[in-house]
PDB file of C-alpha atoms in Angstrom:
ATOM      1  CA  UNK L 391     -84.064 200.351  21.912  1.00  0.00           C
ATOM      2  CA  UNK L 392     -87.512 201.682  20.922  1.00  0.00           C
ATOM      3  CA  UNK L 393     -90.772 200.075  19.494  1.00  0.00           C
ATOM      4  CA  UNK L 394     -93.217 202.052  18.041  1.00  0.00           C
ATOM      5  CA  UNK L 395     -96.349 200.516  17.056  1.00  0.00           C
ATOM      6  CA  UNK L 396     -98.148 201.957  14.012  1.00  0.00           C
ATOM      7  CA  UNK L 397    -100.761 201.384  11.430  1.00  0.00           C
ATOM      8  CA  UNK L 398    -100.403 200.433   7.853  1.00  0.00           C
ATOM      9  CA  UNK L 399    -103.377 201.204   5.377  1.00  0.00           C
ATOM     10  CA  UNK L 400    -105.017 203.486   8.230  1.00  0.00           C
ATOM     11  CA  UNK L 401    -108.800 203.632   8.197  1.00  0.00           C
ATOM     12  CA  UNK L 402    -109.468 201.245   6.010  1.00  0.00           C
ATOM     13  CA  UNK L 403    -110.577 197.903   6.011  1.00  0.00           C
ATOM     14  CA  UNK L 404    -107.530 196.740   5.454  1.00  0.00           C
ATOM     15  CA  UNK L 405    -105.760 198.376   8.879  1.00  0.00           C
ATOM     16  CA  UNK L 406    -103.432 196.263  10.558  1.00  0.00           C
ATOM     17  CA  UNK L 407    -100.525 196.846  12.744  1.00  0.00           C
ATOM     18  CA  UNK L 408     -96.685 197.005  12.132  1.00  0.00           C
ATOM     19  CA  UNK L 409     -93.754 197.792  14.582  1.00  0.00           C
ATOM     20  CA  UNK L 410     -90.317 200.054  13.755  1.00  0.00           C
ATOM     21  CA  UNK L 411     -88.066 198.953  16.391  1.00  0.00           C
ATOM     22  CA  UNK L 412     -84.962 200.889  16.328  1.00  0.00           C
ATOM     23  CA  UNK L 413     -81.724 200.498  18.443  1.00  0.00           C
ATOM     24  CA  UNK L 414     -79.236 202.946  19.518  1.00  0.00           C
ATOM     25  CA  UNK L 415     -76.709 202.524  16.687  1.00  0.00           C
ATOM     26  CA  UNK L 416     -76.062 202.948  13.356  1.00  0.00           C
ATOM     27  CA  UNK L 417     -76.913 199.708  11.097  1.00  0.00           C
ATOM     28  CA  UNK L 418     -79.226 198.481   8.557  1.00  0.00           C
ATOM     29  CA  UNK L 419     -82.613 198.550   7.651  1.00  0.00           C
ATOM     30  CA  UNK L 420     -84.450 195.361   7.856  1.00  0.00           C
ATOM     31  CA  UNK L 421     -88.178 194.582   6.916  1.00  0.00           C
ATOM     32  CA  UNK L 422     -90.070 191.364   8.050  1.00  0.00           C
ATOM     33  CA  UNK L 423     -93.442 190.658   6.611  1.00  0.00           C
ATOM     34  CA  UNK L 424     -95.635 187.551   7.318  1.00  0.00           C
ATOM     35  CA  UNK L 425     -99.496 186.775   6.650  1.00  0.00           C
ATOM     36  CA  UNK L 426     -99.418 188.427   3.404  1.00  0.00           C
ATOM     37  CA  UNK L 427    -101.093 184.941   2.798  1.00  0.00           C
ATOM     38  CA  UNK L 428    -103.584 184.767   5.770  1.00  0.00           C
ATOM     39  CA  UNK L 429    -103.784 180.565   6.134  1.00  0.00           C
ATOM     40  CA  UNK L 430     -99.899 180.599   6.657  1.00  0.00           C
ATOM     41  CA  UNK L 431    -100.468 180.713  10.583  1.00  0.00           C
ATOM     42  CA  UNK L 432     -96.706 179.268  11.416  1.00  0.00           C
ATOM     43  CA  UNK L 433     -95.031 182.324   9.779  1.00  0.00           C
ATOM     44  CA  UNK L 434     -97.756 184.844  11.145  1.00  0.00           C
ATOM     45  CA  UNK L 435     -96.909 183.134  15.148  1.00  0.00           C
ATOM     46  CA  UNK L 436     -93.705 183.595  14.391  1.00  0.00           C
ATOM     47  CA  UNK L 437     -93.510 186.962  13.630  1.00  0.00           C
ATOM     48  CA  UNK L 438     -95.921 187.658  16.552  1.00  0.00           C
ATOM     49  CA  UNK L 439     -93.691 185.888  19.081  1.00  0.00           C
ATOM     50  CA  UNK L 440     -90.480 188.222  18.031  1.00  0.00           C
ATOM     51  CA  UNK L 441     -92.542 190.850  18.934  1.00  0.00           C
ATOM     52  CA  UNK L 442     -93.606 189.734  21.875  1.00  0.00           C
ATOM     53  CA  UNK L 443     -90.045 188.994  22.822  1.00  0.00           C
ATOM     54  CA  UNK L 444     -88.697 192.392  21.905  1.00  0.00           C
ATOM     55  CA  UNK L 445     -91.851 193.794  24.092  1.00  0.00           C
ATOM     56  CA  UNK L 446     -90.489 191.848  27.012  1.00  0.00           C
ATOM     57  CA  UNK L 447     -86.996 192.439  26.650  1.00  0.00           C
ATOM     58  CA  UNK L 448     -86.213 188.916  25.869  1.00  0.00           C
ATOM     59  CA  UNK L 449     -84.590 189.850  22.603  1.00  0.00           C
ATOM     60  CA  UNK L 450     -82.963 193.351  21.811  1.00  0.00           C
ATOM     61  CA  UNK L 451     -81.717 195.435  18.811  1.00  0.00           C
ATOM     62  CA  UNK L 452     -78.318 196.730  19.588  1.00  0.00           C
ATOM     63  CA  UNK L 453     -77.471 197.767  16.401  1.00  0.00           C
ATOM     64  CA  UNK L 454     -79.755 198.589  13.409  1.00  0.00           C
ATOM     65  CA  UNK L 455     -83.757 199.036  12.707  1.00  0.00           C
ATOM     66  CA  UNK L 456     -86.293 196.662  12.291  1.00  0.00           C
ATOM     67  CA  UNK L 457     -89.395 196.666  10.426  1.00  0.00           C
ATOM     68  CA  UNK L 458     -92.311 194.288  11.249  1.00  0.00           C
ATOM     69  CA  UNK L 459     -95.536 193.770   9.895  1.00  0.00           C
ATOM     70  CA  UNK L 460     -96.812 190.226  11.642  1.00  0.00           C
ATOM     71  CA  UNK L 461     -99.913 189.961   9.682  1.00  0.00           C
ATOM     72  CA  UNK L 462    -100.216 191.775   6.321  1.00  0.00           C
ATOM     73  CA  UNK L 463    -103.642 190.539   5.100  1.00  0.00           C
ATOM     74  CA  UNK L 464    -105.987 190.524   8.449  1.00  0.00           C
ATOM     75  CA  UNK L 465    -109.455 189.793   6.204  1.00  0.00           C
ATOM     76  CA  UNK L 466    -107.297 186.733   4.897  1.00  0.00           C
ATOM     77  CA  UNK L 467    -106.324 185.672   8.477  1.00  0.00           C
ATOM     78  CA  UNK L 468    -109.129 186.274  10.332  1.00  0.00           C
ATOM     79  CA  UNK L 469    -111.111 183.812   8.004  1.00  0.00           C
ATOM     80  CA  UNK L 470    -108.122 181.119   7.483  1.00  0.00           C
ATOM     81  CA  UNK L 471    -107.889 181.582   3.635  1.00  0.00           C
ATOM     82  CA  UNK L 472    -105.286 182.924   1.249  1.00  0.00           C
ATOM     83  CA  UNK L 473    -107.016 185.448   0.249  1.00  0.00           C
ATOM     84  CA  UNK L 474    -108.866 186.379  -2.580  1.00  0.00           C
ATOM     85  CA  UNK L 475    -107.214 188.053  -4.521  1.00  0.00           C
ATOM     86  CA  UNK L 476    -104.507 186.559  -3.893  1.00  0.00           C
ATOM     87  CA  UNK L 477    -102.144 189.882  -2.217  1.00  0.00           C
ATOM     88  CA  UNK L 478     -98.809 188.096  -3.064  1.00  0.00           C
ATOM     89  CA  UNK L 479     -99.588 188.707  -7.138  1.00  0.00           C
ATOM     90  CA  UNK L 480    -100.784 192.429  -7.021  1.00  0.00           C
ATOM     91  CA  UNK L 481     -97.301 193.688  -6.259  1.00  0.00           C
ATOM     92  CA  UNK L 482     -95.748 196.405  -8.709  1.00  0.00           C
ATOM     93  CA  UNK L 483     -93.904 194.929 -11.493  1.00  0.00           C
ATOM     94  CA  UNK L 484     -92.179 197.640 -12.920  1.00  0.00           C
ATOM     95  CA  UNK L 485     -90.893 201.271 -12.162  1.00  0.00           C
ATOM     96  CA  UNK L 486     -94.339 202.846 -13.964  1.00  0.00           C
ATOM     97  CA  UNK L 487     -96.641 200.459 -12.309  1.00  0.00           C
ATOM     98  CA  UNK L 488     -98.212 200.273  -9.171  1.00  0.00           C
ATOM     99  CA  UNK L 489     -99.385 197.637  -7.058  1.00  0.00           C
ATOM    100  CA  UNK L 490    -103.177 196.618  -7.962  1.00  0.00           C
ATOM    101  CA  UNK L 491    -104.370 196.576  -4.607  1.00  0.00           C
ATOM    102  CA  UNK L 492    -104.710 198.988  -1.718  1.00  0.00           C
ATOM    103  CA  UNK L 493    -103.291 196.613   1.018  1.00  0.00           C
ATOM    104  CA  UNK L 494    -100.278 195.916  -1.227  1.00  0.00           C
ATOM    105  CA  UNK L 495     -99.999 199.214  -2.252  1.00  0.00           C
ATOM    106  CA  UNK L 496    -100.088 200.784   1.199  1.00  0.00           C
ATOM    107  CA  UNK L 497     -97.322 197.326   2.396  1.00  0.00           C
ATOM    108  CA  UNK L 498     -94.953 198.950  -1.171  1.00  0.00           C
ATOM    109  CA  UNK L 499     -95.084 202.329   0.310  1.00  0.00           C
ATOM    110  CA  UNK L 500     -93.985 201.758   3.471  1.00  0.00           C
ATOM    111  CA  UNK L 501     -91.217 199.881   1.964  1.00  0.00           C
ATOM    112  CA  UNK L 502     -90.224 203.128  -0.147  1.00  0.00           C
ATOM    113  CA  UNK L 503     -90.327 204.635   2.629  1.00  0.00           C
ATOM    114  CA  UNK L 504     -87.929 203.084   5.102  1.00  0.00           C
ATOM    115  CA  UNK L 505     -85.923 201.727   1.779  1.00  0.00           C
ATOM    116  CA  UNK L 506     -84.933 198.185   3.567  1.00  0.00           C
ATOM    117  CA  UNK L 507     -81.015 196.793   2.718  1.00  0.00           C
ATOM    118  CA  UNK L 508     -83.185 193.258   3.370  1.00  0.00           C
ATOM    119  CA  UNK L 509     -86.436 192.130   2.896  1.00  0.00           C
ATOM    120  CA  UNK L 510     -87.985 188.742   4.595  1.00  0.00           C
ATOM    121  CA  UNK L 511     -91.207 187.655   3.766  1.00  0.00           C
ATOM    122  CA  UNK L 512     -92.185 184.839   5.942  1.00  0.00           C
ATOM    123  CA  UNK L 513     -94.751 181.972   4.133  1.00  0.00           C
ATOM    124  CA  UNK L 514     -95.874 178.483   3.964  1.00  0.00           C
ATOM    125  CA  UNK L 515     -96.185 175.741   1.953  1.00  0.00           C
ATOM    126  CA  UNK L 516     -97.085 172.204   0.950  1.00  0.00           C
ATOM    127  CA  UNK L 517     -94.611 168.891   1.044  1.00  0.00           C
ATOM    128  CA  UNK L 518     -90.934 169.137   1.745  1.00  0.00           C
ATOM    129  CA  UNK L 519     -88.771 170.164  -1.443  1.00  0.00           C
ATOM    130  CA  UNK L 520     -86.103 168.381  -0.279  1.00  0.00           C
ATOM    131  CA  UNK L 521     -87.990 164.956  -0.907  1.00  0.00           C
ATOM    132  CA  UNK L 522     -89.889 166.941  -4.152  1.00  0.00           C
ATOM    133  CA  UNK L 523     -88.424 169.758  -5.964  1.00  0.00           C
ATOM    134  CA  UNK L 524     -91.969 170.488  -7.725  1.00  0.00           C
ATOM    135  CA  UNK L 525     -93.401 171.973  -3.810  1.00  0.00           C
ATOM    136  CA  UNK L 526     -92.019 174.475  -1.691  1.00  0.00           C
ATOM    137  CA  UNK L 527     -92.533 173.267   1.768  1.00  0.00           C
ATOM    138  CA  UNK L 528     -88.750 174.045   3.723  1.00  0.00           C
ATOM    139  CA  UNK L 529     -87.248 176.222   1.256  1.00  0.00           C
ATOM    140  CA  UNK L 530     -85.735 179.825   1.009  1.00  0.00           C
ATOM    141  CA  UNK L 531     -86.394 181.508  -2.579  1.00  0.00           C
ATOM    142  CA  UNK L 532     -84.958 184.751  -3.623  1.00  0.00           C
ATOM    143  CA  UNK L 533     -84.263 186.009  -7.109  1.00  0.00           C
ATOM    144  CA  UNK L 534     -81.843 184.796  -9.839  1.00  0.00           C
ATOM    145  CA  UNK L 535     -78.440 186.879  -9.618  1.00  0.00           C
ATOM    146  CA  UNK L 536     -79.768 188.008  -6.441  1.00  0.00           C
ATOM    147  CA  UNK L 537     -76.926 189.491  -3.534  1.00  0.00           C
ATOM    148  CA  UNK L 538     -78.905 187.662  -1.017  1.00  0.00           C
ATOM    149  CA  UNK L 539     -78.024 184.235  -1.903  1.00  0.00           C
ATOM    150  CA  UNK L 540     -74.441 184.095   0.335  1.00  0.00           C
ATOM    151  CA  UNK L 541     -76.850 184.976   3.220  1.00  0.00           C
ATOM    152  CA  UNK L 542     -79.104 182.648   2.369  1.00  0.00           C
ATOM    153  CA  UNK L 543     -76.896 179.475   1.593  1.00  0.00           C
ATOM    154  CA  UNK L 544     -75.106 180.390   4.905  1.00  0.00           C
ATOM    155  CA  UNK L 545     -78.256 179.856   6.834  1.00  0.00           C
ATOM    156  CA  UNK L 546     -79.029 176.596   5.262  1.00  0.00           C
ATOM    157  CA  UNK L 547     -75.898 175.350   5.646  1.00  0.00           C
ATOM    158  CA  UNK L 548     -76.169 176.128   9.469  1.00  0.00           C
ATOM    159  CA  UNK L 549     -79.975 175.786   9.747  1.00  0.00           C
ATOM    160  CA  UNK L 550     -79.630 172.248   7.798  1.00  0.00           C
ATOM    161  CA  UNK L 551     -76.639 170.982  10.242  1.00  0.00           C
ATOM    162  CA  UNK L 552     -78.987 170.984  12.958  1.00  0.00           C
ATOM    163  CA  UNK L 553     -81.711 168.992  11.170  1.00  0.00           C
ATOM    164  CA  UNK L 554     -81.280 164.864  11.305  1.00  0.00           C
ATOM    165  CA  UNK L 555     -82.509 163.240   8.533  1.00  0.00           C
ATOM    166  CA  UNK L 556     -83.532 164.365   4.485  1.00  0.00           C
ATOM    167  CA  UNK L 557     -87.013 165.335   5.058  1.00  0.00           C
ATOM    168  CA  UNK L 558     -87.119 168.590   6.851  1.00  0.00           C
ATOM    169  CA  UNK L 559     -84.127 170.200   5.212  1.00  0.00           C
ATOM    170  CA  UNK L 560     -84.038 173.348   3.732  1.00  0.00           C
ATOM    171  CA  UNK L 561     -83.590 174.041  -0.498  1.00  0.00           C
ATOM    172  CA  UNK L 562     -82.783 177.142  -2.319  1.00  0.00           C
ATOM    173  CA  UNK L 563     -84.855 178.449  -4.876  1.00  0.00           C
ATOM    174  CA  UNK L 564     -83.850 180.929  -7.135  1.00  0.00           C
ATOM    175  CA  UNK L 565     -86.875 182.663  -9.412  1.00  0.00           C
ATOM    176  CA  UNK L 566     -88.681 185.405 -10.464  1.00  0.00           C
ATOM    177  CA  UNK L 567     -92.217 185.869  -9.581  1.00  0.00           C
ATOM    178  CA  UNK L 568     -93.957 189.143 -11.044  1.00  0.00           C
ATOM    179  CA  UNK L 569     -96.539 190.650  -8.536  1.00  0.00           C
ATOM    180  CA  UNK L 570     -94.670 189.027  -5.460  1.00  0.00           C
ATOM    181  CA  UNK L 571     -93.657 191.614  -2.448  1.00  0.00           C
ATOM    182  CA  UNK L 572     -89.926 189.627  -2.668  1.00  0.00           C
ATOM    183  CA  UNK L 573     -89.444 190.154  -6.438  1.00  0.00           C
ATOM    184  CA  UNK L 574     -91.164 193.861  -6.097  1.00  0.00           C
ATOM    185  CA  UNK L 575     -88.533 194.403  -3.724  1.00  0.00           C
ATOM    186  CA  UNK L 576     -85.642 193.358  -5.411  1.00  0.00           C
ATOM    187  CA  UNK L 577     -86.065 194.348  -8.178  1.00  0.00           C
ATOM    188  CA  UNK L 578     -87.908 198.070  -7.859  1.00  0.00           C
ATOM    189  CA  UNK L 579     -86.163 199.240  -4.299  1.00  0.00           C
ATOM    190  CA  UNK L 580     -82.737 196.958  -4.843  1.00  0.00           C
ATOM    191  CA  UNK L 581     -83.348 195.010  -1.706  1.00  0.00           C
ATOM    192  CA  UNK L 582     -81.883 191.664  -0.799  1.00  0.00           C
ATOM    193  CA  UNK L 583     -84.711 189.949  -0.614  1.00  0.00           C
ATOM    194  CA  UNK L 584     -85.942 185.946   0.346  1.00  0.00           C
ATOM    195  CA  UNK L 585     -89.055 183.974   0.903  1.00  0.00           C
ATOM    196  CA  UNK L 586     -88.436 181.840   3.873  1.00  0.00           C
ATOM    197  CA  UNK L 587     -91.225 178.643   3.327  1.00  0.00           C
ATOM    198  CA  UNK L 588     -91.937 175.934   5.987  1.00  0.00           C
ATOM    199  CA  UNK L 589     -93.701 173.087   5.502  1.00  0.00           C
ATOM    200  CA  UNK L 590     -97.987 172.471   6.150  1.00  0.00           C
ATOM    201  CA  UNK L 591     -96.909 168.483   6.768  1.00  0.00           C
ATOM    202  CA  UNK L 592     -95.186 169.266  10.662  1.00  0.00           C
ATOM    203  CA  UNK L 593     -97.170 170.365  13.304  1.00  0.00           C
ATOM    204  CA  UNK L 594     -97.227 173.932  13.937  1.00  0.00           C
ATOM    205  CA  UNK L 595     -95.319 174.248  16.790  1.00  0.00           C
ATOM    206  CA  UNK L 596     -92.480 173.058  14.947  1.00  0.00           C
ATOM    207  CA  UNK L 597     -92.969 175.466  11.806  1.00  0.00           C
ATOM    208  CA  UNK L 598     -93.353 178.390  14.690  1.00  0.00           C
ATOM    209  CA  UNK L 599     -89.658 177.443  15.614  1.00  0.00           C
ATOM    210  CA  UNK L 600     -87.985 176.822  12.346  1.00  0.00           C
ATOM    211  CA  UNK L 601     -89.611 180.115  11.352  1.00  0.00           C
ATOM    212  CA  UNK L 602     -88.470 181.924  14.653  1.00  0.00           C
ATOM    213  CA  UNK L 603     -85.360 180.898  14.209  1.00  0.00           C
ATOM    214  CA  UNK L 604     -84.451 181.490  10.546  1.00  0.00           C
ATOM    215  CA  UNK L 605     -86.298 185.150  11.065  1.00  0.00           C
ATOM    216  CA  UNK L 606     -83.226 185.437  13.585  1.00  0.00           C
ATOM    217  CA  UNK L 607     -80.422 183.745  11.783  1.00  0.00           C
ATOM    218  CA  UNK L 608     -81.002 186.007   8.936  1.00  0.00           C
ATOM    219  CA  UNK L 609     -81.114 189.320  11.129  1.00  0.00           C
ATOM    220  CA  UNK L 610     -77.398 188.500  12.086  1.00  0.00           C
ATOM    221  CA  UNK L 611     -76.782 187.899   8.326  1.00  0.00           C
ATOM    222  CA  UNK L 612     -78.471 191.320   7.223  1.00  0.00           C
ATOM    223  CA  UNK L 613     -75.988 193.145   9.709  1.00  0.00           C
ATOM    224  CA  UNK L 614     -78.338 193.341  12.924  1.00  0.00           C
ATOM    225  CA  UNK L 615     -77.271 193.128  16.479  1.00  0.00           C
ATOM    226  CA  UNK L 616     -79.313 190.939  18.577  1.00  0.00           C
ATOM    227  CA  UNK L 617     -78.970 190.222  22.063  1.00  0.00           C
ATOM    228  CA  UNK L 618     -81.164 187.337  23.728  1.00  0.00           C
ATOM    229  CA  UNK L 619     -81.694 186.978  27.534  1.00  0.00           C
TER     230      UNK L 619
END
């Protein structure tokens, strides 16, 4: 297994760091994204933390390559806001467009570039759409007619069995958002792409785990080998 450490949007002010880690065999591409919304700290920890763990050798590839970029929008994070404008609507929405910002624009490229079967974008949100189907808080969205959806109702099926209680279980959302990273990559690079969304209302160590965990339940879906020590 290797990890390469790189820079997307390079001397700008918009630099920020992603990873290609790449095992020894044969398998698919897979892109993680996270902090393309900079307040959305559980998703961005999480992300962090599987680096960190495939860094240490606590969790390794053994078949397939993985493509992580643990905080997209680092002028968003580093002041604890969403960001202005907001990244996750400046996406291309068709084959002749292009993405209206650089930071997006440089995040679509490297996309293109690595052409990912599966796409995760990890985010937040308020309430718990189990309880409220009007918020987002514990859900997994991906498009309508989408190839991901087996995946993802797998994972809630699993991910939900573990949970007691309504509250904190996951939904499925199925929509199309124009100028979203998911729906640019469905739809303009035929990815299998999904929003994973935990909730503001729990603390965030527990949204750092839910997140952590889902990021790995749908690695095994998408076809990657993991190994955990």
């Amino acid at each position: 297994m290797r990890i390469k450490k790189h820079v997307l949007a390079r001397n700008t002010s918009y630099s920020t760091p992603y990873y290609v880690v790449e095992s020894d065999q044969a398998g698919p591409v897979v892109m993680i994204t996270a902090g393309i919304h900079g307040n959305e700290i559980g998703s961005i920890h999480a992300a962090q933390r599987l680096i960190d763990q495939l860094q240490g050798k606590k969790l390794r590839l053994q078949a397939g390559t993985l493509v992580l970029v643990p905080i997209v929008n680092q002028q968003a994070y580093y002041r604890r806001i969403r960001g202005k404008p907001d990244l996750n609507r400046t996406f291309p929405k068709s084959r002749r467009g292009s993405a209206s910002h650089p930071l997006s624009k440089a995040l679509f490229r490297l996309a293109k570039r690595y052409k990912p079967t599966w796409v995760f974008d990890l985010h937040e949100a308020n309430g718990y759409s189990n309880l409220n189907p009007s918020v987002l808080g514990q859900s997994f969205i991906t498009n309508k007619g989408s190839k991901a959806i087996a995946a993802v109702q797998q994972v809630k099926q699993q991910l939900n069995g573990s949970i007691s209680g309504q509250t904190r279980k996951f939904t499925i959302v199925r929509r199309h958002k124009q100028g979203t990273f998911r729906t640019a990559a469905a739809k303009l690079l035929h990815a299998r792409s999904v929003t994973v969304e935990t909730s503001w209302a729990m603390p965030l160590s527990h949204r750092v785990q839910y997140q952590t965990r889902i990021a790995k339940l749908f690695l095994r879906k998408a076809g990657i080998v993991l190994h955990e020590s």
